Structure formats: C-alpha cells, structure tokens
PDB file of C-alpha atoms in Angstrom:
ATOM      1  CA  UNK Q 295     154.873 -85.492 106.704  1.00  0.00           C
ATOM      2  CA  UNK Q 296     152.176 -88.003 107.816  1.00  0.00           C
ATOM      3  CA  UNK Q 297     151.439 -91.248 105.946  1.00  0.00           C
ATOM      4  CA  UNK Q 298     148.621 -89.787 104.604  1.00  0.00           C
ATOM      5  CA  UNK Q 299     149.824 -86.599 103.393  1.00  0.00           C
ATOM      6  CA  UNK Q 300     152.456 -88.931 101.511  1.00  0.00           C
ATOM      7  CA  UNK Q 301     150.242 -90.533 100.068  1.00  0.00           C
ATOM      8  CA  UNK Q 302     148.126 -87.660  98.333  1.00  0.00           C
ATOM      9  CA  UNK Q 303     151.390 -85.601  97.845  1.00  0.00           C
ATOM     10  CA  UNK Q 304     153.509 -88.546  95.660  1.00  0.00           C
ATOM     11  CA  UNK Q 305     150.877 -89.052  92.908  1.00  0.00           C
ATOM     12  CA  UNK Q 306     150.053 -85.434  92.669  1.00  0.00           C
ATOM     13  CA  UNK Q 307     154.118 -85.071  92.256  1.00  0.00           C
ATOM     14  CA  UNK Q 308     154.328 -88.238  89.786  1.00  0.00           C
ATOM     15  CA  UNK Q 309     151.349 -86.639  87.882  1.00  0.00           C
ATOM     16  CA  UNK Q 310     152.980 -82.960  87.558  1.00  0.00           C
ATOM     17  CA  UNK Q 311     156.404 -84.703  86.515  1.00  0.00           C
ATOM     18  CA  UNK Q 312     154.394 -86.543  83.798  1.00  0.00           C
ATOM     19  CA  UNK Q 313     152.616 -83.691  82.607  1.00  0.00           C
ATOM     20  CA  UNK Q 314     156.016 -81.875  82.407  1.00  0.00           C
ATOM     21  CA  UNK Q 315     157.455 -85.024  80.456  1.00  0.00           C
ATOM     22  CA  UNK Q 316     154.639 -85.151  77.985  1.00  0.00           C
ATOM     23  CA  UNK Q 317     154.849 -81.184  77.335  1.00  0.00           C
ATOM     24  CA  UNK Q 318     158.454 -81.584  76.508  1.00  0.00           C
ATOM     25  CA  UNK Q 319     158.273 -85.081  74.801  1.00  0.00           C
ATOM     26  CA  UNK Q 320     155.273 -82.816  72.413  1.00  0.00           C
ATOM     27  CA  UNK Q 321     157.640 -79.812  72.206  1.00  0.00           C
ATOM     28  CA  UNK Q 322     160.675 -82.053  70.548  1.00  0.00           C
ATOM     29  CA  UNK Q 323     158.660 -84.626  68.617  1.00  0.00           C
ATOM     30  CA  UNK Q 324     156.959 -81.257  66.459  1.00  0.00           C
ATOM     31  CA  UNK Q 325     160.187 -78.971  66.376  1.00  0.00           C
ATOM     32  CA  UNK Q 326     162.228 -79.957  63.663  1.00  0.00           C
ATOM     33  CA  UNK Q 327     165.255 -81.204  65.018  1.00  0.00           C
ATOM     34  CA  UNK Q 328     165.056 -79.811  68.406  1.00  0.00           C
ATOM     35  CA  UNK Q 329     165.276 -76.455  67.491  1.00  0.00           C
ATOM     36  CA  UNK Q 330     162.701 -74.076  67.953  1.00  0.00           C
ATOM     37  CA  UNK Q 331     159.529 -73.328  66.013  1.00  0.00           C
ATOM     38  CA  UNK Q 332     159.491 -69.894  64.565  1.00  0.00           C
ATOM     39  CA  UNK Q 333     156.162 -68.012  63.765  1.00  0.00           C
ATOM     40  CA  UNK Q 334     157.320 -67.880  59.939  1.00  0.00           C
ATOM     41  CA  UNK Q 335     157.748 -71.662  59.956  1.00  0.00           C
ATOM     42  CA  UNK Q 336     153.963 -71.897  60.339  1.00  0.00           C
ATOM     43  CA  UNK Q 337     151.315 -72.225  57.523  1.00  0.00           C
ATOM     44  CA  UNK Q 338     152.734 -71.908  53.821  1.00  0.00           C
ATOM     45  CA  UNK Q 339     151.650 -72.483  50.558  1.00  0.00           C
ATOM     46  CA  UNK Q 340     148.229 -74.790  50.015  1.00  0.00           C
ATOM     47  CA  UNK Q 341     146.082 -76.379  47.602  1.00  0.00           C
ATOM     48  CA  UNK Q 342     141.750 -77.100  48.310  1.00  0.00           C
ATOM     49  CA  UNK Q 343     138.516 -77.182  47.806  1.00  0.00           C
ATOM     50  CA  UNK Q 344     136.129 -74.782  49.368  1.00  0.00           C
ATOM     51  CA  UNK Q 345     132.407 -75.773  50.705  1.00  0.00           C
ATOM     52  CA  UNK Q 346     131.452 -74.590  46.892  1.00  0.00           C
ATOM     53  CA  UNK Q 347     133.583 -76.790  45.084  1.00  0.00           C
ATOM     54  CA  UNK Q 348     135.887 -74.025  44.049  1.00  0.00           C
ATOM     55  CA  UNK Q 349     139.791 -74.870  44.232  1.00  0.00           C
ATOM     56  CA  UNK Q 350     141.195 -72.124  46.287  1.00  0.00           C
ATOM     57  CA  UNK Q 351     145.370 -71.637  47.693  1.00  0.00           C
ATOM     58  CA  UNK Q 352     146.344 -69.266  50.186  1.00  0.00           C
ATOM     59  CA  UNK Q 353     146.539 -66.472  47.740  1.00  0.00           C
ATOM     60  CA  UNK Q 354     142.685 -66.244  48.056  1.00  0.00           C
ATOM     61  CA  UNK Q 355     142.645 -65.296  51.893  1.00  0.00           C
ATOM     62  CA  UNK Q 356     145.981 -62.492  51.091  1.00  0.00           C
ATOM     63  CA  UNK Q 357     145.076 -59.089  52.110  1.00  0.00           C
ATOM     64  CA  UNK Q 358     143.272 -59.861  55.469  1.00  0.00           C
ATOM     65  CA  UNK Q 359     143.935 -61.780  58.775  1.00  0.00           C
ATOM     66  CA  UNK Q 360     142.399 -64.899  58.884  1.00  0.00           C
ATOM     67  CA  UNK Q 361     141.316 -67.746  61.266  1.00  0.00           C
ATOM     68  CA  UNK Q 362     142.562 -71.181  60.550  1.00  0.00           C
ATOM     69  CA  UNK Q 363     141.371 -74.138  62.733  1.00  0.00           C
ATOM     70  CA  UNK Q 364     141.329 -77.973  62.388  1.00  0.00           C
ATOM     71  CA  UNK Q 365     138.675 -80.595  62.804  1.00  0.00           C
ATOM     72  CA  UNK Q 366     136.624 -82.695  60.949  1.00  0.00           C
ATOM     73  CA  UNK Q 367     132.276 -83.124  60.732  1.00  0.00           C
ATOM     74  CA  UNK Q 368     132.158 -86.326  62.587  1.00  0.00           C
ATOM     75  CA  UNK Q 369     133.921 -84.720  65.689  1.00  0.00           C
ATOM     76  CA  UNK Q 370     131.334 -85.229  68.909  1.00  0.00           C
ATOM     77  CA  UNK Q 371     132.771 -82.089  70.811  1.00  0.00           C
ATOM     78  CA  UNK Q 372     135.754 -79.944  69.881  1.00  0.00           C
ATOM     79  CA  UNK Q 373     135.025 -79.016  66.670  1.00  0.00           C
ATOM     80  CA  UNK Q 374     131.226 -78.085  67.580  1.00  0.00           C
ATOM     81  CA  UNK Q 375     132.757 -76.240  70.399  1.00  0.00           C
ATOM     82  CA  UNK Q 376     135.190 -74.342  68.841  1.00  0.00           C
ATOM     83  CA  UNK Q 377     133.234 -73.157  65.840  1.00  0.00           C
ATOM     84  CA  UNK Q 378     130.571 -72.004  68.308  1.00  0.00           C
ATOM     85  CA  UNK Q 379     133.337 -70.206  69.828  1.00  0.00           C
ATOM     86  CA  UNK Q 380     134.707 -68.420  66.661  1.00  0.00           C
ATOM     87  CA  UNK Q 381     131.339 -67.515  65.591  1.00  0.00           C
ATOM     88  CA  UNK Q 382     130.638 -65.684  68.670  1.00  0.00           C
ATOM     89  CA  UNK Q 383     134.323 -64.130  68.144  1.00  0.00           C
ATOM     90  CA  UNK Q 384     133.539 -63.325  64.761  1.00  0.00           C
ATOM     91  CA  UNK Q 385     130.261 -61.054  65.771  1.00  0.00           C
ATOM     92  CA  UNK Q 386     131.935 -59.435  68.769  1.00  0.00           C
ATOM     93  CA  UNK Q 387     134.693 -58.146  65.996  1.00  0.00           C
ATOM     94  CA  UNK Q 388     132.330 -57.072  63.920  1.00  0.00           C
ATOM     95  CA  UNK Q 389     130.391 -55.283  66.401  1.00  0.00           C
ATOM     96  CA  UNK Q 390     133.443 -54.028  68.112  1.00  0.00           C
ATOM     97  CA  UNK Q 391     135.180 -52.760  65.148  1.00  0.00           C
ATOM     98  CA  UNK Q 392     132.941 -52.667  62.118  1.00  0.00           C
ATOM     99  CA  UNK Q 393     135.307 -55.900  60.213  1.00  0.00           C
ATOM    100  CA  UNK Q 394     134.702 -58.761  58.964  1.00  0.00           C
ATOM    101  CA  UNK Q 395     136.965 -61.523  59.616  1.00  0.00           C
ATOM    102  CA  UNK Q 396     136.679 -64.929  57.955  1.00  0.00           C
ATOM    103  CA  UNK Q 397     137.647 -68.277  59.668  1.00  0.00           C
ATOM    104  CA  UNK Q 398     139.288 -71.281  57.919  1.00  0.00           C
ATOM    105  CA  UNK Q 399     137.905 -74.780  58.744  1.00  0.00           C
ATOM    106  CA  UNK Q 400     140.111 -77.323  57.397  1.00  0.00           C
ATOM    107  CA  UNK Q 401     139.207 -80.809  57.471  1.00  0.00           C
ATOM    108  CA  UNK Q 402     141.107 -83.521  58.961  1.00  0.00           C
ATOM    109  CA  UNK Q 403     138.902 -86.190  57.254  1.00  0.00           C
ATOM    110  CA  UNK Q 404     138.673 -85.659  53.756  1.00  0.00           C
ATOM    111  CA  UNK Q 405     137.527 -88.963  53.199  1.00  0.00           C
ATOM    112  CA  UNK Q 406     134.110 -88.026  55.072  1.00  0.00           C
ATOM    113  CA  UNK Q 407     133.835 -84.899  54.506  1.00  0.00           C
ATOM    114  CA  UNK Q 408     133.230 -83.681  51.121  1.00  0.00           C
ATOM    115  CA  UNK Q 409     132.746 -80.065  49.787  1.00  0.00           C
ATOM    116  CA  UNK Q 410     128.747 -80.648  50.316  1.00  0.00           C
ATOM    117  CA  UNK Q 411     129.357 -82.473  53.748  1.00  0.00           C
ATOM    118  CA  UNK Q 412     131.639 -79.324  54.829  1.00  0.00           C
ATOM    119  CA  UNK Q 413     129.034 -76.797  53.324  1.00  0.00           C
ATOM    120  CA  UNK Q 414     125.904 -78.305  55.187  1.00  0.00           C
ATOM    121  CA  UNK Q 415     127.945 -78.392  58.341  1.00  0.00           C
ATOM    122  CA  UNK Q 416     129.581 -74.875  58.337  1.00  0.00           C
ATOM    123  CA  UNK Q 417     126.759 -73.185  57.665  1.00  0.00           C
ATOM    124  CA  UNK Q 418     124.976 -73.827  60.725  1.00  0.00           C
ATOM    125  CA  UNK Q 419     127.842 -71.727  62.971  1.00  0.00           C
ATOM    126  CA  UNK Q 420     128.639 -68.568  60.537  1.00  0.00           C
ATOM    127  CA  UNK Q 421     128.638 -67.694  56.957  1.00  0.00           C
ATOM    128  CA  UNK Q 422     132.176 -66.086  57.307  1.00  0.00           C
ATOM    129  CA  UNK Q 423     133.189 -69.771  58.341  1.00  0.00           C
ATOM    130  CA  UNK Q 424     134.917 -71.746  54.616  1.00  0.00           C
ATOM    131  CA  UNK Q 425     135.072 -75.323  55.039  1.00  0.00           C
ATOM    132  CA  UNK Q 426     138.003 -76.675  52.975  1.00  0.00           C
ATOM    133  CA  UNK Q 427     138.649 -80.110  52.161  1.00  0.00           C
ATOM    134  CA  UNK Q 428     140.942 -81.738  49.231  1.00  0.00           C
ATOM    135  CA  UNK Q 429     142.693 -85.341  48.368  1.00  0.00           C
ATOM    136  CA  UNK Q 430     144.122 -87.157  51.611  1.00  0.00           C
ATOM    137  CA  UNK Q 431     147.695 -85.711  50.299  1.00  0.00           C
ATOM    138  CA  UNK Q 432     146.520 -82.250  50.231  1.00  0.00           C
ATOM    139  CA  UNK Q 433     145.251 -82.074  53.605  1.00  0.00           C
ATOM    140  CA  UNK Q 434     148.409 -83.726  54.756  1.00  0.00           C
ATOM    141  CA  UNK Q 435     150.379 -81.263  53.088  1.00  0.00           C
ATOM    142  CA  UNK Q 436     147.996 -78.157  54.948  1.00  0.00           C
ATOM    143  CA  UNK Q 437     148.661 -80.047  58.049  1.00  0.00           C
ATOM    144  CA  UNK Q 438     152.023 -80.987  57.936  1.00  0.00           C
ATOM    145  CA  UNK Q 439     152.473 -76.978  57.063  1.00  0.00           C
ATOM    146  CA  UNK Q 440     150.729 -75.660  60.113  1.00  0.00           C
ATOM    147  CA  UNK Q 441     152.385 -77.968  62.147  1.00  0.00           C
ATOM    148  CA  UNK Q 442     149.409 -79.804  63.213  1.00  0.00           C
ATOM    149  CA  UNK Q 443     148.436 -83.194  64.217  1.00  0.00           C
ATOM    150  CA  UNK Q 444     146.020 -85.279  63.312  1.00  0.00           C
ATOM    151  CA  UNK Q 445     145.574 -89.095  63.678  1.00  0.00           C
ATOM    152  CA  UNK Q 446     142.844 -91.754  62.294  1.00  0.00           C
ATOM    153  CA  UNK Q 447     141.553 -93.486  65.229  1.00  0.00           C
ATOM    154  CA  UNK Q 448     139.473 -97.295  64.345  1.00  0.00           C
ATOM    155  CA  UNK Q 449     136.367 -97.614  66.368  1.00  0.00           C
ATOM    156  CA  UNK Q 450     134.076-100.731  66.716  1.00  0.00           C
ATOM    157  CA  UNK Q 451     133.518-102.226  62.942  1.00  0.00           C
ATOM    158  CA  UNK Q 452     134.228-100.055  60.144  1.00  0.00           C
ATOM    159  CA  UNK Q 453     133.565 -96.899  62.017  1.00  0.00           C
ATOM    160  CA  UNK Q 454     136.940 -94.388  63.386  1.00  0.00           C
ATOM    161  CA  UNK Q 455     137.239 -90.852  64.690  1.00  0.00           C
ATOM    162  CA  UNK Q 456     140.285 -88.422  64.131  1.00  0.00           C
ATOM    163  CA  UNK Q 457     142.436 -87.239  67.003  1.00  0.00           C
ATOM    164  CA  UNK Q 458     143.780 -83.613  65.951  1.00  0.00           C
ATOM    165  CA  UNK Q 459     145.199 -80.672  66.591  1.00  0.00           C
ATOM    166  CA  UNK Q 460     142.568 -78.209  68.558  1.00  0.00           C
ATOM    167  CA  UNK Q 461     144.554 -74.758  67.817  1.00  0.00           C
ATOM    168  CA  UNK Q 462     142.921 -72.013  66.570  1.00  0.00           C
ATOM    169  CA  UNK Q 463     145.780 -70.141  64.469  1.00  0.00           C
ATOM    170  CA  UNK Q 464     145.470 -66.418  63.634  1.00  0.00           C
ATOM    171  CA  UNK Q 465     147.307 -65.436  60.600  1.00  0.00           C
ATOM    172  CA  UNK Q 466     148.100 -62.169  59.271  1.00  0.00           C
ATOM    173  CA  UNK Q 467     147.179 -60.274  55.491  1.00  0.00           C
ATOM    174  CA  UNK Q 468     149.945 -61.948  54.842  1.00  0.00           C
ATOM    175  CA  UNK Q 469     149.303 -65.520  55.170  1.00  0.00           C
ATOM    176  CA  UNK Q 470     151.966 -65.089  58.351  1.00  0.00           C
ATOM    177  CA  UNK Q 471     151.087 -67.138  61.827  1.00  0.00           C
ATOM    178  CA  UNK Q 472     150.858 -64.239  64.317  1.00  0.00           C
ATOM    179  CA  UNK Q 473     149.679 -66.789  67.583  1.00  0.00           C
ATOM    180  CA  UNK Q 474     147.540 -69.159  68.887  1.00  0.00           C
ATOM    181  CA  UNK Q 475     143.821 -67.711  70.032  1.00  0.00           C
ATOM    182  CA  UNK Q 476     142.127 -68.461  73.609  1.00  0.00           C
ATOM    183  CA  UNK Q 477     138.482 -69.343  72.542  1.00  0.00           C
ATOM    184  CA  UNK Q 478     137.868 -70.308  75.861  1.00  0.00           C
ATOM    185  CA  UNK Q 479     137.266 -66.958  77.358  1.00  0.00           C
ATOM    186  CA  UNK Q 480     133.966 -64.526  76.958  1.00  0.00           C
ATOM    187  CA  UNK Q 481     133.262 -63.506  73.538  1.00  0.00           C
ATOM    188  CA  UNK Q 482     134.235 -59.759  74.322  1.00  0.00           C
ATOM    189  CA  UNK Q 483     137.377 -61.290  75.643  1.00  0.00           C
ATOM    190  CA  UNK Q 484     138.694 -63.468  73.042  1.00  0.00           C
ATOM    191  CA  UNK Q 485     137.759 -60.347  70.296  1.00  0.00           C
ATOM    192  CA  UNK Q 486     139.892 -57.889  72.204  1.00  0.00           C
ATOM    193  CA  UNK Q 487     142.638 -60.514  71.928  1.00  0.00           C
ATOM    194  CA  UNK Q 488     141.784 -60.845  68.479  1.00  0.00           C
ATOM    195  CA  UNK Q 489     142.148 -57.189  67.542  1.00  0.00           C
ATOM    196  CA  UNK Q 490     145.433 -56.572  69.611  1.00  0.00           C
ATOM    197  CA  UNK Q 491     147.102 -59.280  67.666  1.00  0.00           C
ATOM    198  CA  UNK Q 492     145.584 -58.114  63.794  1.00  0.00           C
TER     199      UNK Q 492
END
C-alpha cells in the first residue's frame, strides 16, 4: 500500500468505525436496558389537541392504519420534506387502492406551534394530514412512547430550533407499530410499501 493510498484508506476506515460506534452507541442509549425494542413497545396510549382544537387520544385513529411522524412548523427542511413526501404517498394509495389513509403530525414544539399554527401549516401538504399539539408534558409523553427524540436547540438571541426524530411510523387499526416507512423512494414506490405492510 502506497503512502497515498494510506492516507485516503485510514480516514475512510476511522470514519466507517465511527459510524458503526454511533449506530450502536444510538441502538443502546434508546433500548431500555440493552435489550431489544419490540414492535409492541412502540406508540401507546396519548392525550392532544388536533389542528381544530378538539382533544383527541389514540382511540380516535382505532380501526385504520395510520401514519405518525414528528416535526415541528419552524423546521427549514425535514419536516417540509417529509410531509411533501407523505402527501404524494397518500394520493398514490388512494389511487392505487381506492383508501384513504390519514397521517399523524405531531409536534415537537408545542410551545410554537399552536392548534391554529399546526392547522395553517398542515393544510398546505394534504387534508388527510392532523396536526396535533398539547402541553410540553403531553408531547413528551407521545414522544417518549414512540421512542422518539427530540431536543431544543438555542440559536442566536432568543431564537432555537428542535433536533428530532425524522421516522415516519406506520401503525396498524390497532394503534400497533408495524415499521418504519422509506419516503425517500418514488411515490408509486413508497405506496406499494405502504400497502404490503397495512
């Protein structure tokens, strides 16, 4: 092996082993005790308020697979991203299959993002979209359920930004976490994933 070829191949190696680290370091700091996350240890009972103002739990979504994702209003990427993304989803299913799924958007900031806040924002992706939003301890309680993360972040003055959890969860009639959805493929793509796993 050459000098050079040492010196690409050693921080491409030190940058794997990190990545490998942090996976691992992610995968024990979220599992309970080291053990392993089961599907039935994700989502649970809940308590908010929907982009109407109406209180809602999980018994209003029972009866029908869902969508649940995470984010907040003020987010300058993700969140835009991924709710374009489950919109498109959301018509390819329909078209596909003639049903209408509906898609969670909990808030990870509900000290921004009121029920009007979450309304005026939702609505400009899909009307099958519900924002939800609640007291600080309610929304720590929703993410603390799904096994989430998210993180207040202080920017310059008295401005901040949330880091969070960028999983979009599909969950059975039953309120049941069935997997994790790839939103990152074509439209027709992520639906057929969709309908395989509902």
């Amino acid at each position: 092996m050459t000098d050079r070829t040492r010196r690409l191949v050693l921080p491409f190696a030190a940058f794997l082993f990190g990545l490998v680290a942090l996976g691992i370091a992610a995968v024990l700091t979220l599992t309970p005790q080291g053990r392993e996350v089961a599907a039935s240890d994700v989502g649970g009972p809940f308590t908010l308020v929907d982009h109407d103002g109406r209180a809602v739990t999980q018994a209003d979504f029972a009866g029908e697979p869902h969508l649940v994702f995470f984010g907040f209003t003020h987010c300058p990427d993700v969140c835009p991203t991924k709710l374009f993304e489950i919109a498109q989803t959301l018509d390819e299913v329909k078209e596909r299959s003639g049903r209408d799924i509906r898609a969670l958007f909990v808030t990870v900031d509900p000290e921004r993002d009121t029920p009007e806040i979450m309304k005026s924002y939702v609505s400009s992706f899909d009307d099958r979209i519900l924002g939800l939003t609640g007291s600080p301890e309610q929304v720590a309680q929703v993410v603390s359920a799904y096994r989430a993360f998210a993180r207040k972040v202080p920017l310059d003055g008295e401005d901040y930004t949330m880091e969070h959890t960028a999983i979009v969860y599909i969950m059975d009639e039953q309120g049941r976490f069935v997997a994790g959805l790839n939103t990152a493929q074509a439209p027709e793509d992520v639906a057929q994933e969709l309908l395989a796993r509902i």
